[in-house]
mmCIF file of C-alpha atoms in Angstrom:
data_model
loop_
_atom_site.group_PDB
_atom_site.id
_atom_site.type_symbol
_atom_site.label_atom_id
_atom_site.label_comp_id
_atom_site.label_asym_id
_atom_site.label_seq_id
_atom_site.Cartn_x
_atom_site.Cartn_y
_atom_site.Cartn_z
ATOM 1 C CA UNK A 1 -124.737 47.525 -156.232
ATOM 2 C CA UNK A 2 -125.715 46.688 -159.654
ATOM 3 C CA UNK A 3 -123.364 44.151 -161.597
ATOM 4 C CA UNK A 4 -121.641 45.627 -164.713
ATOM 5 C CA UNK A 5 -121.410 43.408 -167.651
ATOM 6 C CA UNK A 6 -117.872 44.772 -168.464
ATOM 7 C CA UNK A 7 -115.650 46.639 -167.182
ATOM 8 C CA UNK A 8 -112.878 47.814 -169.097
ATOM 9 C CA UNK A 9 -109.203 48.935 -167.745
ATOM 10 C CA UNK A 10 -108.063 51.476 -169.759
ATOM 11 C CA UNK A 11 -109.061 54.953 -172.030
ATOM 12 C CA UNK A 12 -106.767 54.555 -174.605
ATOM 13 C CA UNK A 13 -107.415 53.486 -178.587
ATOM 14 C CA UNK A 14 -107.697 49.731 -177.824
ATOM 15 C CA UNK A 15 -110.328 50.526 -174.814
ATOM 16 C CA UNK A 16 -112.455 52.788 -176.857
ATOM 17 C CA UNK A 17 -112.406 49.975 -179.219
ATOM 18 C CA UNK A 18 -113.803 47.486 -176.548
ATOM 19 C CA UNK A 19 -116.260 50.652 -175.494
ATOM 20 C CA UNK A 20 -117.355 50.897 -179.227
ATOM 21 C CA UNK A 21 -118.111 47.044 -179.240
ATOM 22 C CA UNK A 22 -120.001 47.181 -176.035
ATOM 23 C CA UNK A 23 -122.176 49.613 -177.073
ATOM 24 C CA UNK A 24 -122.914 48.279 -180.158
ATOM 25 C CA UNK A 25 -123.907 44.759 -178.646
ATOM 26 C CA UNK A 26 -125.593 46.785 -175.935
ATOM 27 C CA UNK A 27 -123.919 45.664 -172.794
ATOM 28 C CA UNK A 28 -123.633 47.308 -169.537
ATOM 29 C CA UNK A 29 -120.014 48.605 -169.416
ATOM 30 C CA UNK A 30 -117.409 51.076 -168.169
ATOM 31 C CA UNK A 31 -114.174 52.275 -169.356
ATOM 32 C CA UNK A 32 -111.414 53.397 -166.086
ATOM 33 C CA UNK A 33 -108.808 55.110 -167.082
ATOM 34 C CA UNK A 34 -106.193 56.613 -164.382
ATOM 35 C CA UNK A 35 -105.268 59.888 -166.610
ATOM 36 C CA UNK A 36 -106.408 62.042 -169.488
ATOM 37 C CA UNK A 37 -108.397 60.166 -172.536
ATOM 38 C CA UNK A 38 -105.730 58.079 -174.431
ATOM 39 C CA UNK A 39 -103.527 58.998 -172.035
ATOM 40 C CA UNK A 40 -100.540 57.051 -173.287
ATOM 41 C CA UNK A 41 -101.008 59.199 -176.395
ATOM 42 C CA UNK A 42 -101.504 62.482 -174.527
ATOM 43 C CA UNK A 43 -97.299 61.622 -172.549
ATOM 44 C CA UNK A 44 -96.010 61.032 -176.646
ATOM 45 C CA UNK A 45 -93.784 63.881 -177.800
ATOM 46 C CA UNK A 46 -95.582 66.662 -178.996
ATOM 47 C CA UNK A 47 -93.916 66.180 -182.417
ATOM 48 C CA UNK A 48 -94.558 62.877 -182.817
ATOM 49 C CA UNK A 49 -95.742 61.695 -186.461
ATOM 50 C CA UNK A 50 -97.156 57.796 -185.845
ATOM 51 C CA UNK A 51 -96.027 54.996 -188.202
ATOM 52 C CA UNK A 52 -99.687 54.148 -189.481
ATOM 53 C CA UNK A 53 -101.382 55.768 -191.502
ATOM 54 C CA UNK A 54 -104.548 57.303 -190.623
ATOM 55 C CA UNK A 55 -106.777 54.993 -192.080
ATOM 56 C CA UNK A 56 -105.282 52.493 -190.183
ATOM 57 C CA UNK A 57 -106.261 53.813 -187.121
ATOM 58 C CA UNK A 58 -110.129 54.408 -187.768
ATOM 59 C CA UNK A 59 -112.435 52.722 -185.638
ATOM 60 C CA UNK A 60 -115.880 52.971 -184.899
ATOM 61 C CA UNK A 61 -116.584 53.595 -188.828
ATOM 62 C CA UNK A 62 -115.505 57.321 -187.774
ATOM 63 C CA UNK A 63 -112.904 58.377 -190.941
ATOM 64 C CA UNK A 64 -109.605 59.705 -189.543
ATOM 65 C CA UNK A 65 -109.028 62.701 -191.573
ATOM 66 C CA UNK A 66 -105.278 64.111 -191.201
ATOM 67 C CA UNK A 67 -102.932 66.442 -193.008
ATOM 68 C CA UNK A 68 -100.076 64.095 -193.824
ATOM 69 C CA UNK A 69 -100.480 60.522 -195.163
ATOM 70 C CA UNK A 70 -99.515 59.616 -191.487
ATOM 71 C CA UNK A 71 -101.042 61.710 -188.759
ATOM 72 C CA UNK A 72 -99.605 63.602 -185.428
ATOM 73 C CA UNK A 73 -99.962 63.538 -181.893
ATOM 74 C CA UNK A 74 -102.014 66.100 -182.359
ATOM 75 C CA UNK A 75 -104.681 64.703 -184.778
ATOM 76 C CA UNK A 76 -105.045 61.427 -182.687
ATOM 77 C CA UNK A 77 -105.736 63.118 -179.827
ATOM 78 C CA UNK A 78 -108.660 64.894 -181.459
ATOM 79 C CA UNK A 79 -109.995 61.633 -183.101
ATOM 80 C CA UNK A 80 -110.338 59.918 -180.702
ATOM 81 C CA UNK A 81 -111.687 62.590 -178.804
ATOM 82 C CA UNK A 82 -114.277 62.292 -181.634
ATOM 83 C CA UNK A 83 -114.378 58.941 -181.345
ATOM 84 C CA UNK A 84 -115.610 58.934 -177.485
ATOM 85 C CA UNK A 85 -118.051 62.087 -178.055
ATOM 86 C CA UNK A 86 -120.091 60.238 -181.135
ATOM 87 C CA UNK A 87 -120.313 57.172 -179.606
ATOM 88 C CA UNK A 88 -120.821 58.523 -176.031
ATOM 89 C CA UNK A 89 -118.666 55.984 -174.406
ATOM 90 C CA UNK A 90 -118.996 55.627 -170.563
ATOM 91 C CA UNK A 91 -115.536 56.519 -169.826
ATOM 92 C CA UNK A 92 -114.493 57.645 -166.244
ATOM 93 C CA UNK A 93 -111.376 59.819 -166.258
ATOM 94 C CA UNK A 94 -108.990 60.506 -163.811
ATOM 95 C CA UNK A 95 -109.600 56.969 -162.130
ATOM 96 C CA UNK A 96 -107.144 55.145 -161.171
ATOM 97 C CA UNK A 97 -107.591 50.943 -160.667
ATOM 98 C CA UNK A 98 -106.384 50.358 -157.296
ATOM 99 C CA UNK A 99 -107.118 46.272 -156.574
ATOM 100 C CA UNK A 100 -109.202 43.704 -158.466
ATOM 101 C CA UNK A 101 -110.636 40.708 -157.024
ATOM 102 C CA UNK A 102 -112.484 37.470 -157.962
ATOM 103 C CA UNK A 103 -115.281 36.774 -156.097
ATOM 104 C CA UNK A 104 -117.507 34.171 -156.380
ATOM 105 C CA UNK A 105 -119.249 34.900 -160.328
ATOM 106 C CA UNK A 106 -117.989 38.370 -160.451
ATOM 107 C CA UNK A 107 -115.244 40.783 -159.882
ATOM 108 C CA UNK A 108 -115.311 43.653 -157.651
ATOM 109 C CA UNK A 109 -113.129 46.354 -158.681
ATOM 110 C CA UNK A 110 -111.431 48.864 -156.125
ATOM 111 C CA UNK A 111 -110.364 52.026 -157.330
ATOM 112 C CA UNK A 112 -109.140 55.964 -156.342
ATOM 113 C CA UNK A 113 -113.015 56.567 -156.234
ATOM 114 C CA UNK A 114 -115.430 54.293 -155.739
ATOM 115 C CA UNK A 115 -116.205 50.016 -156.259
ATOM 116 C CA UNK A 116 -117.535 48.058 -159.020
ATOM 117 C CA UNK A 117 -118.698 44.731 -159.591
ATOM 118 C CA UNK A 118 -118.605 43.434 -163.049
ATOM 119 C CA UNK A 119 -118.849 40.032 -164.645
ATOM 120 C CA UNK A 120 -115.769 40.267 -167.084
ATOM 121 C CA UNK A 121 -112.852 42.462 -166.853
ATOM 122 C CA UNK A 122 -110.979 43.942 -170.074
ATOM 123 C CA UNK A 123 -107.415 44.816 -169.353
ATOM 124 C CA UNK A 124 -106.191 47.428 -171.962
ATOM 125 C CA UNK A 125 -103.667 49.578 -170.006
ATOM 126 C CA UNK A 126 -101.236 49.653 -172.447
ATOM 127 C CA UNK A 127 -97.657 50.134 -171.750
ATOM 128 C CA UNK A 128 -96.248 53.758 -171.537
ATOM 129 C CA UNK A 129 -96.676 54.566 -168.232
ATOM 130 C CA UNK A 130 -93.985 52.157 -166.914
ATOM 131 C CA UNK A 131 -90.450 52.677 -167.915
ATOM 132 C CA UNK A 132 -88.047 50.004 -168.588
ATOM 133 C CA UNK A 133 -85.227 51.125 -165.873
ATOM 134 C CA UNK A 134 -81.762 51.186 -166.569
ATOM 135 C CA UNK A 135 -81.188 50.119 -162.903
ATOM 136 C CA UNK A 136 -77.967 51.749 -162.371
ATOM 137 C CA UNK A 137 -76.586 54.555 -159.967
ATOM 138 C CA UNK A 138 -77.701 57.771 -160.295
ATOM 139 C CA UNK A 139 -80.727 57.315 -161.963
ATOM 140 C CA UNK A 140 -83.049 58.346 -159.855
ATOM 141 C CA UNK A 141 -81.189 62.031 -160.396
ATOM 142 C CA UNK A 142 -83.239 64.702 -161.591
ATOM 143 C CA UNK A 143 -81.731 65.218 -164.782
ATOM 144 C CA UNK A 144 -82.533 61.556 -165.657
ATOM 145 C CA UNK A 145 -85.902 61.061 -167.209
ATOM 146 C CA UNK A 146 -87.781 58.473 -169.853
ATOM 147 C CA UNK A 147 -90.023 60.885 -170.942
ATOM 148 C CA UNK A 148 -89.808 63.050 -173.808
ATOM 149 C CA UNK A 149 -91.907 65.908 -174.481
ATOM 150 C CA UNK A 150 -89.800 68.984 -176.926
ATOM 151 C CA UNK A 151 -86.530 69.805 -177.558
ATOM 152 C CA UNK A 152 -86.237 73.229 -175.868
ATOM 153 C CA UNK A 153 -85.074 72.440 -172.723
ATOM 154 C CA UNK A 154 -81.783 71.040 -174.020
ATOM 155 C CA UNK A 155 -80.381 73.866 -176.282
ATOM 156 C CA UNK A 156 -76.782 74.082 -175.386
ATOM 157 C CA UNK A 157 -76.666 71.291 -173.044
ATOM 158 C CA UNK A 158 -74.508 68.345 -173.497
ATOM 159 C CA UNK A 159 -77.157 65.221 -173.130
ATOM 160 C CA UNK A 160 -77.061 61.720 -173.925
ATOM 161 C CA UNK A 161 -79.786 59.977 -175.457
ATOM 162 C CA UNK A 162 -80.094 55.762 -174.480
ATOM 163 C CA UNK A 163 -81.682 53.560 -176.712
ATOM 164 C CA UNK A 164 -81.610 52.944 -180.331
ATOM 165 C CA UNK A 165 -85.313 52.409 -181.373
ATOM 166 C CA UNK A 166 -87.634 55.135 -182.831
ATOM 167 C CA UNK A 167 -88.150 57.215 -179.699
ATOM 168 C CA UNK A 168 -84.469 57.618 -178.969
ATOM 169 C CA UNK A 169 -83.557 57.802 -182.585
ATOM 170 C CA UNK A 170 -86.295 60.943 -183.098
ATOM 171 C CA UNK A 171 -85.113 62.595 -179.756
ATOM 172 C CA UNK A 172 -81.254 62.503 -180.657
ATOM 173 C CA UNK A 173 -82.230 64.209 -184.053
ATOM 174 C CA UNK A 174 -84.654 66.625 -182.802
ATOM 175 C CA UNK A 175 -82.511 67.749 -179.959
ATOM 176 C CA UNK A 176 -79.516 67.944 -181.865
ATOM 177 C CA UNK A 177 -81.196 70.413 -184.701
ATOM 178 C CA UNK A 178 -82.001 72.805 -181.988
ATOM 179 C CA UNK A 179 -78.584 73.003 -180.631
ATOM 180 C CA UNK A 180 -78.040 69.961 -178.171
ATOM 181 C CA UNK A 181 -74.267 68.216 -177.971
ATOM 182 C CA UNK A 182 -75.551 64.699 -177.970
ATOM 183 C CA UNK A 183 -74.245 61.883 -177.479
ATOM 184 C CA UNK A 184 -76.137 58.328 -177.839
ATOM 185 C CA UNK A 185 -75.498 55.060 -176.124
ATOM 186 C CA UNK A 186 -76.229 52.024 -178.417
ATOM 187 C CA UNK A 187 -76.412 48.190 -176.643
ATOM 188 C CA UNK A 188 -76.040 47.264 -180.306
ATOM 189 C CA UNK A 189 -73.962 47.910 -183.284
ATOM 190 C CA UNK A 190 -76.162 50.317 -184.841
ATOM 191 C CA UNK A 191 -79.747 51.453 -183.625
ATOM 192 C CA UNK A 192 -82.871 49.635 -184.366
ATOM 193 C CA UNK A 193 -83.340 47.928 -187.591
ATOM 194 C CA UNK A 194 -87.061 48.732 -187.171
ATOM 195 C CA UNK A 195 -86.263 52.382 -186.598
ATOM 196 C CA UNK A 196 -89.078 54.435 -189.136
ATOM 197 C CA UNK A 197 -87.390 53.819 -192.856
ATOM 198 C CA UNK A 198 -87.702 57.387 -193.382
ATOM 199 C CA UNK A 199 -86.018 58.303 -190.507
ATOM 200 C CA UNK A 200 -83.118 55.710 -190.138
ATOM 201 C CA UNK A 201 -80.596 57.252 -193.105
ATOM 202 C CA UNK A 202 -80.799 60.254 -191.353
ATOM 203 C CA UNK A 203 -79.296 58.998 -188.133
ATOM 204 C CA UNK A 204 -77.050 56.978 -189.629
ATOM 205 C CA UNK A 205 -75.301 59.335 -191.600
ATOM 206 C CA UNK A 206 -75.605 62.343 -188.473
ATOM 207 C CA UNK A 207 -73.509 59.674 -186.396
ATOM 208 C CA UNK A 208 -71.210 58.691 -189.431
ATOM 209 C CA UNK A 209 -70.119 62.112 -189.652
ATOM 210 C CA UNK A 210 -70.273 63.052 -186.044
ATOM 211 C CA UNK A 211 -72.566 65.488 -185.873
ATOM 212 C CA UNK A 212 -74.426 63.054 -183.184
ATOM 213 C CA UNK A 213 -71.927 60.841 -181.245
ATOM 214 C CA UNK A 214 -72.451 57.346 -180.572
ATOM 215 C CA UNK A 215 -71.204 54.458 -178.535
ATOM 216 C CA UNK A 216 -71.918 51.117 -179.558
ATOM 217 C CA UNK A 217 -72.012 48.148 -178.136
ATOM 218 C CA UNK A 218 -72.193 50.287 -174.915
ATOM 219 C CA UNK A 219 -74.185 50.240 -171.819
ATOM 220 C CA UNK A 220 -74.620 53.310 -169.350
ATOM 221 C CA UNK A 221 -72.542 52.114 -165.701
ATOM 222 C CA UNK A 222 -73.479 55.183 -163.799
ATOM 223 C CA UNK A 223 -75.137 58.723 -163.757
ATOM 224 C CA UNK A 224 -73.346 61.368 -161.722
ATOM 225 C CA UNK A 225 -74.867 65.086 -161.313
ATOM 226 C CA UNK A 226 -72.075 66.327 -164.048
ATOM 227 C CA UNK A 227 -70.744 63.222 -166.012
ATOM 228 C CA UNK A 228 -72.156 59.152 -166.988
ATOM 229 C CA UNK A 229 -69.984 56.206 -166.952
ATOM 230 C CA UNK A 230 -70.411 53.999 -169.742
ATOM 231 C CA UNK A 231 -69.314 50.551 -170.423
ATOM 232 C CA UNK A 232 -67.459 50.111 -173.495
ATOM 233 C CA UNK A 233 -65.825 47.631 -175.595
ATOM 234 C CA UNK A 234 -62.577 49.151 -175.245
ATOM 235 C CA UNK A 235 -63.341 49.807 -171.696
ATOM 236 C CA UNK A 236 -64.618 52.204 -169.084
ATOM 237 C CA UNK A 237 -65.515 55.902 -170.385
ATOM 238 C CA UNK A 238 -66.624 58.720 -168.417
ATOM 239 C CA UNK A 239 -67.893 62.168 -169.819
ATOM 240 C CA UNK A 240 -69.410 65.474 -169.021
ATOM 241 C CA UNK A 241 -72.924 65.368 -169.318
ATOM 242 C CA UNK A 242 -75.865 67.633 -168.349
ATOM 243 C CA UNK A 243 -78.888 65.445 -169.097
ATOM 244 C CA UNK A 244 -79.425 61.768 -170.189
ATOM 245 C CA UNK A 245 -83.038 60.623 -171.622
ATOM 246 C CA UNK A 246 -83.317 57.126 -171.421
ATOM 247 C CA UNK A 247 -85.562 56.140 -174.347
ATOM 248 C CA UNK A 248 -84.971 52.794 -173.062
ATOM 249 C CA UNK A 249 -88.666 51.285 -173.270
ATOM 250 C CA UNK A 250 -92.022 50.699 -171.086
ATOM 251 C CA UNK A 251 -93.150 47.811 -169.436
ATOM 252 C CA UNK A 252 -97.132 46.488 -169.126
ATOM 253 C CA UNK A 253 -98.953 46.650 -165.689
ATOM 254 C CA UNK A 254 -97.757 43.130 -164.522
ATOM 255 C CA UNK A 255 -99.340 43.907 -160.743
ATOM 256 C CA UNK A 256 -102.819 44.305 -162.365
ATOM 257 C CA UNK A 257 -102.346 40.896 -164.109
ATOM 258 C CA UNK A 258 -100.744 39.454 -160.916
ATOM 259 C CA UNK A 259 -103.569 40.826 -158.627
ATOM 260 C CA UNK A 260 -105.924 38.324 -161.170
ATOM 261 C CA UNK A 261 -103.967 35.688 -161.396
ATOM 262 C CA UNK A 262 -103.074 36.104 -165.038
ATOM 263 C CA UNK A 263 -100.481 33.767 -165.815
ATOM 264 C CA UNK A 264 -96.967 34.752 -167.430
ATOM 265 C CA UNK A 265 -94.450 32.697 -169.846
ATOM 266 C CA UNK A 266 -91.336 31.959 -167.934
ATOM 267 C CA UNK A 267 -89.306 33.255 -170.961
ATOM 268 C CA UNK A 268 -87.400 36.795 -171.108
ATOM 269 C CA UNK A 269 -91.041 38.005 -172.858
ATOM 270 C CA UNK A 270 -93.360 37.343 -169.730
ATOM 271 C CA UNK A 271 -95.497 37.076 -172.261
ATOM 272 C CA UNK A 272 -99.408 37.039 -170.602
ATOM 273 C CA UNK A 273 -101.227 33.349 -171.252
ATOM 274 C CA UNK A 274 -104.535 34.040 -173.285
ATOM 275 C CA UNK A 275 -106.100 32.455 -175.845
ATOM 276 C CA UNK A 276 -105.550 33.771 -179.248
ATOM 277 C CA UNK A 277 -109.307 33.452 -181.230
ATOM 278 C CA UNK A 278 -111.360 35.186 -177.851
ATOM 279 C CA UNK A 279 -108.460 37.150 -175.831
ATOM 280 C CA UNK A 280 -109.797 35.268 -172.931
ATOM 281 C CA UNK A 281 -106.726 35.040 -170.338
ATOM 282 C CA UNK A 282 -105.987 31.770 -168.413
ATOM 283 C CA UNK A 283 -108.713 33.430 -165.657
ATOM 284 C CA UNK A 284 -111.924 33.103 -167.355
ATOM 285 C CA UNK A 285 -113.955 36.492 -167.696
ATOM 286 C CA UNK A 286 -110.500 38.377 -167.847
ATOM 287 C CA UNK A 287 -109.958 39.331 -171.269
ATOM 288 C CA UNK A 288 -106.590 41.201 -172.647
ATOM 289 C CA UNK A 289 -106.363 43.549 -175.381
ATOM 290 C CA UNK A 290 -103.679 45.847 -177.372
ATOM 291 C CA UNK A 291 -99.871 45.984 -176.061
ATOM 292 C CA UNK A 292 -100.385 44.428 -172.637
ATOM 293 C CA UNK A 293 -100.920 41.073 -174.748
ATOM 294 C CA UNK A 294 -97.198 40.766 -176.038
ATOM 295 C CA UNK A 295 -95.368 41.448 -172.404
ATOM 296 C CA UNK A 296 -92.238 42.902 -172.765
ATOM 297 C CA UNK A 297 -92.440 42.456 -176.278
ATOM 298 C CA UNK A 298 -93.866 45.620 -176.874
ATOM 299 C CA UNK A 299 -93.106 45.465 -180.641
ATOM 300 C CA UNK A 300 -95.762 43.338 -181.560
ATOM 301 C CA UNK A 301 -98.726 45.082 -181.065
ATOM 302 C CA UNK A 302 -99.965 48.296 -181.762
ATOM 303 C CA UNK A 303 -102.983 49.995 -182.603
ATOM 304 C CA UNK A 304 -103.990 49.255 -185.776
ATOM 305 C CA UNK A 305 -102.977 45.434 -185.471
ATOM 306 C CA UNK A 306 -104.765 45.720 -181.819
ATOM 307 C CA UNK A 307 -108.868 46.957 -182.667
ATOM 308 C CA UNK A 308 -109.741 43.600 -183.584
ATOM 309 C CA UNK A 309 -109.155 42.299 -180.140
ATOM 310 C CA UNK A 310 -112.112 44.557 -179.187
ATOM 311 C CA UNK A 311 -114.270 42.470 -181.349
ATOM 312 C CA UNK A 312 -112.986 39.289 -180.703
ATOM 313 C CA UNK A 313 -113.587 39.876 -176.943
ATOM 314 C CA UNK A 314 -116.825 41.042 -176.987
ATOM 315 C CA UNK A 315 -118.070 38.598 -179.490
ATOM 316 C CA UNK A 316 -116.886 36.108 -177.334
ATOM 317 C CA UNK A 317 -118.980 37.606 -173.958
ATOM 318 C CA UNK A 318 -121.873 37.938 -175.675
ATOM 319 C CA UNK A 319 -121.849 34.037 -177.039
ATOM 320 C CA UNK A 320 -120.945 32.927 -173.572
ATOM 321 C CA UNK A 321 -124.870 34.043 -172.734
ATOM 322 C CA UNK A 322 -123.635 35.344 -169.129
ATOM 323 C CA UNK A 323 -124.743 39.483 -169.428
#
């Protein structure tokens, strides 16, 4: 079995990036990816409009042409579609990493279909597969989920929307304009200062007038099949309820970075120890890049504040004269 120079854990923009890099410097490398291409991208609502602009999100010195100043779901998908066509990255789809190992000057690499062995590792798995769980009763129910694809399915029903950042904020809105009764649970006093500032008066002013309810300060107690207990200020509330979507976050693959050895701060961030110039983690020849980076704070990173890792990382394996 031949030794790979890289190896790269993840499809998504971030590991195209390190693909792009890889091939330019002209190293032996493959991208895994457990789902579609940009797969986190591919689970975003369909009506999703991202915060960068399109520029922003070039890479590859591909232009990202798109209708608006800041493009869709829709458009990313397709450019970086682009992206891995015109560079013909060696991405395997479908592929899912099962167990990573160090041996003695390499890594061997387990996963749903076959073994590699590779000399540095790139973790860029991003975050959205893993929800951040409410862990309370009832919400492993069926009409619990922390996805969220249209509005449709919730015309007429009475659902309650948890979180107060962007996602929950644009779910409460779009399923109340097609006819939802909803009702949104806030931990804070308001939602998300960092909610989109084209988007924020407009839920702000739906819940001041009570076209969209709201509980503040509030945390969900329990999920029942027809009604949710929340914890209030002024006490414990119960009411009907047909659906709840718990926008309440994602979490990074921690068992990937445990199964390396990848150490993690001790503080509520379990942030991932790396080094900030190279990407290089506390295990040498395991790099991180995008999201997985800032732990559970997910806010930090994103993609266009995430392509120079891909750089960074590969600059730094090609100076270390090792592939």
């Amino acid at each position: 079995m031949s030794i790979l120079d890289v190896l790269i854990v993840g499809g998504g923009p971030i590991g195209l990036a390190c693909g792009i890099e890889c091939e330019k410097s002209g190293l032996d490398y493959v991208i895994v990816e457990k789902g579609v291409l940009t797969n986190s991208l591919f689970n975003y609502p369909l009506n999703m409009t991202f915060f960068s602009t399109s520029e922003k999100l070039e890479m590859g010195g591909i232009p990202f042409m798109s209708i608006a100043h800041k493009p869709t779901r829709t458009e990313a998908l397709e450019y970086y579609r682009r992206v891995a066509k015109t560079w013909k990255l060696n991405v395997r789809l479908y592929e899912e990493v099962k167990t990573l190992e160090k041996k003695d000057d390499f890594f061997e690499i387990k996963t749903s279909k076959g073994t590699y062995q590779t000399r540095n590792i790139i973790i860029s798995t991003g975050f959205y597969d893993l929800p951040n769980l409410m862990n309370v009763p009832g919400e492993d129910l069926p009409k619990v989920t922390h996805y969220y694809k249209e509005p449709w399915p919730y015309i007429g029903q009475k659902i309650i929307v948890v979180g107060g950042a962007n996602s929950a904020v644009d779910v409460a809105l779009e399923t109340w304009r097609k006819g939802a009764d909803v009702t949104m649970i806030l931990k804070d006093e308001g939602v998300d200062k960092n909610v989109k500032y084209w988007v924020k008066p407009d839920i702000e002013n739906r819940i001041k007038e009570g076209s969209i309810k709201a509980f503040t300060n509030s945390l969900v107690k329990e999920i029942r099949e027809n009604e949710v207990v929340i914890n209030t200020p002024k006490g414990e509330v119960t009411i009907e309820n047909d659906f709840v979507l718990a926008m309440t976050g994602y979490v990074p693959n921690f068992a990937l970075l445990n199964q390396l050895g990848v150490e993690l701060s001790l503080d509520e961030k379990r942030q991932p120890c790396y080094d900030q110039t190279n990407q290089e983690s506390n295990i040498p020849g395991v790099y991180l890049a995008g999201v997985v980076c800032g732990g559970l704070n997910t806010r930090e990173f994103f993609i266009e504040n995430s392509i120079v890792h891909a750089e960074q990382i590969v600059g730094h394996i090609v100076g270390k004269g090792k592939v």
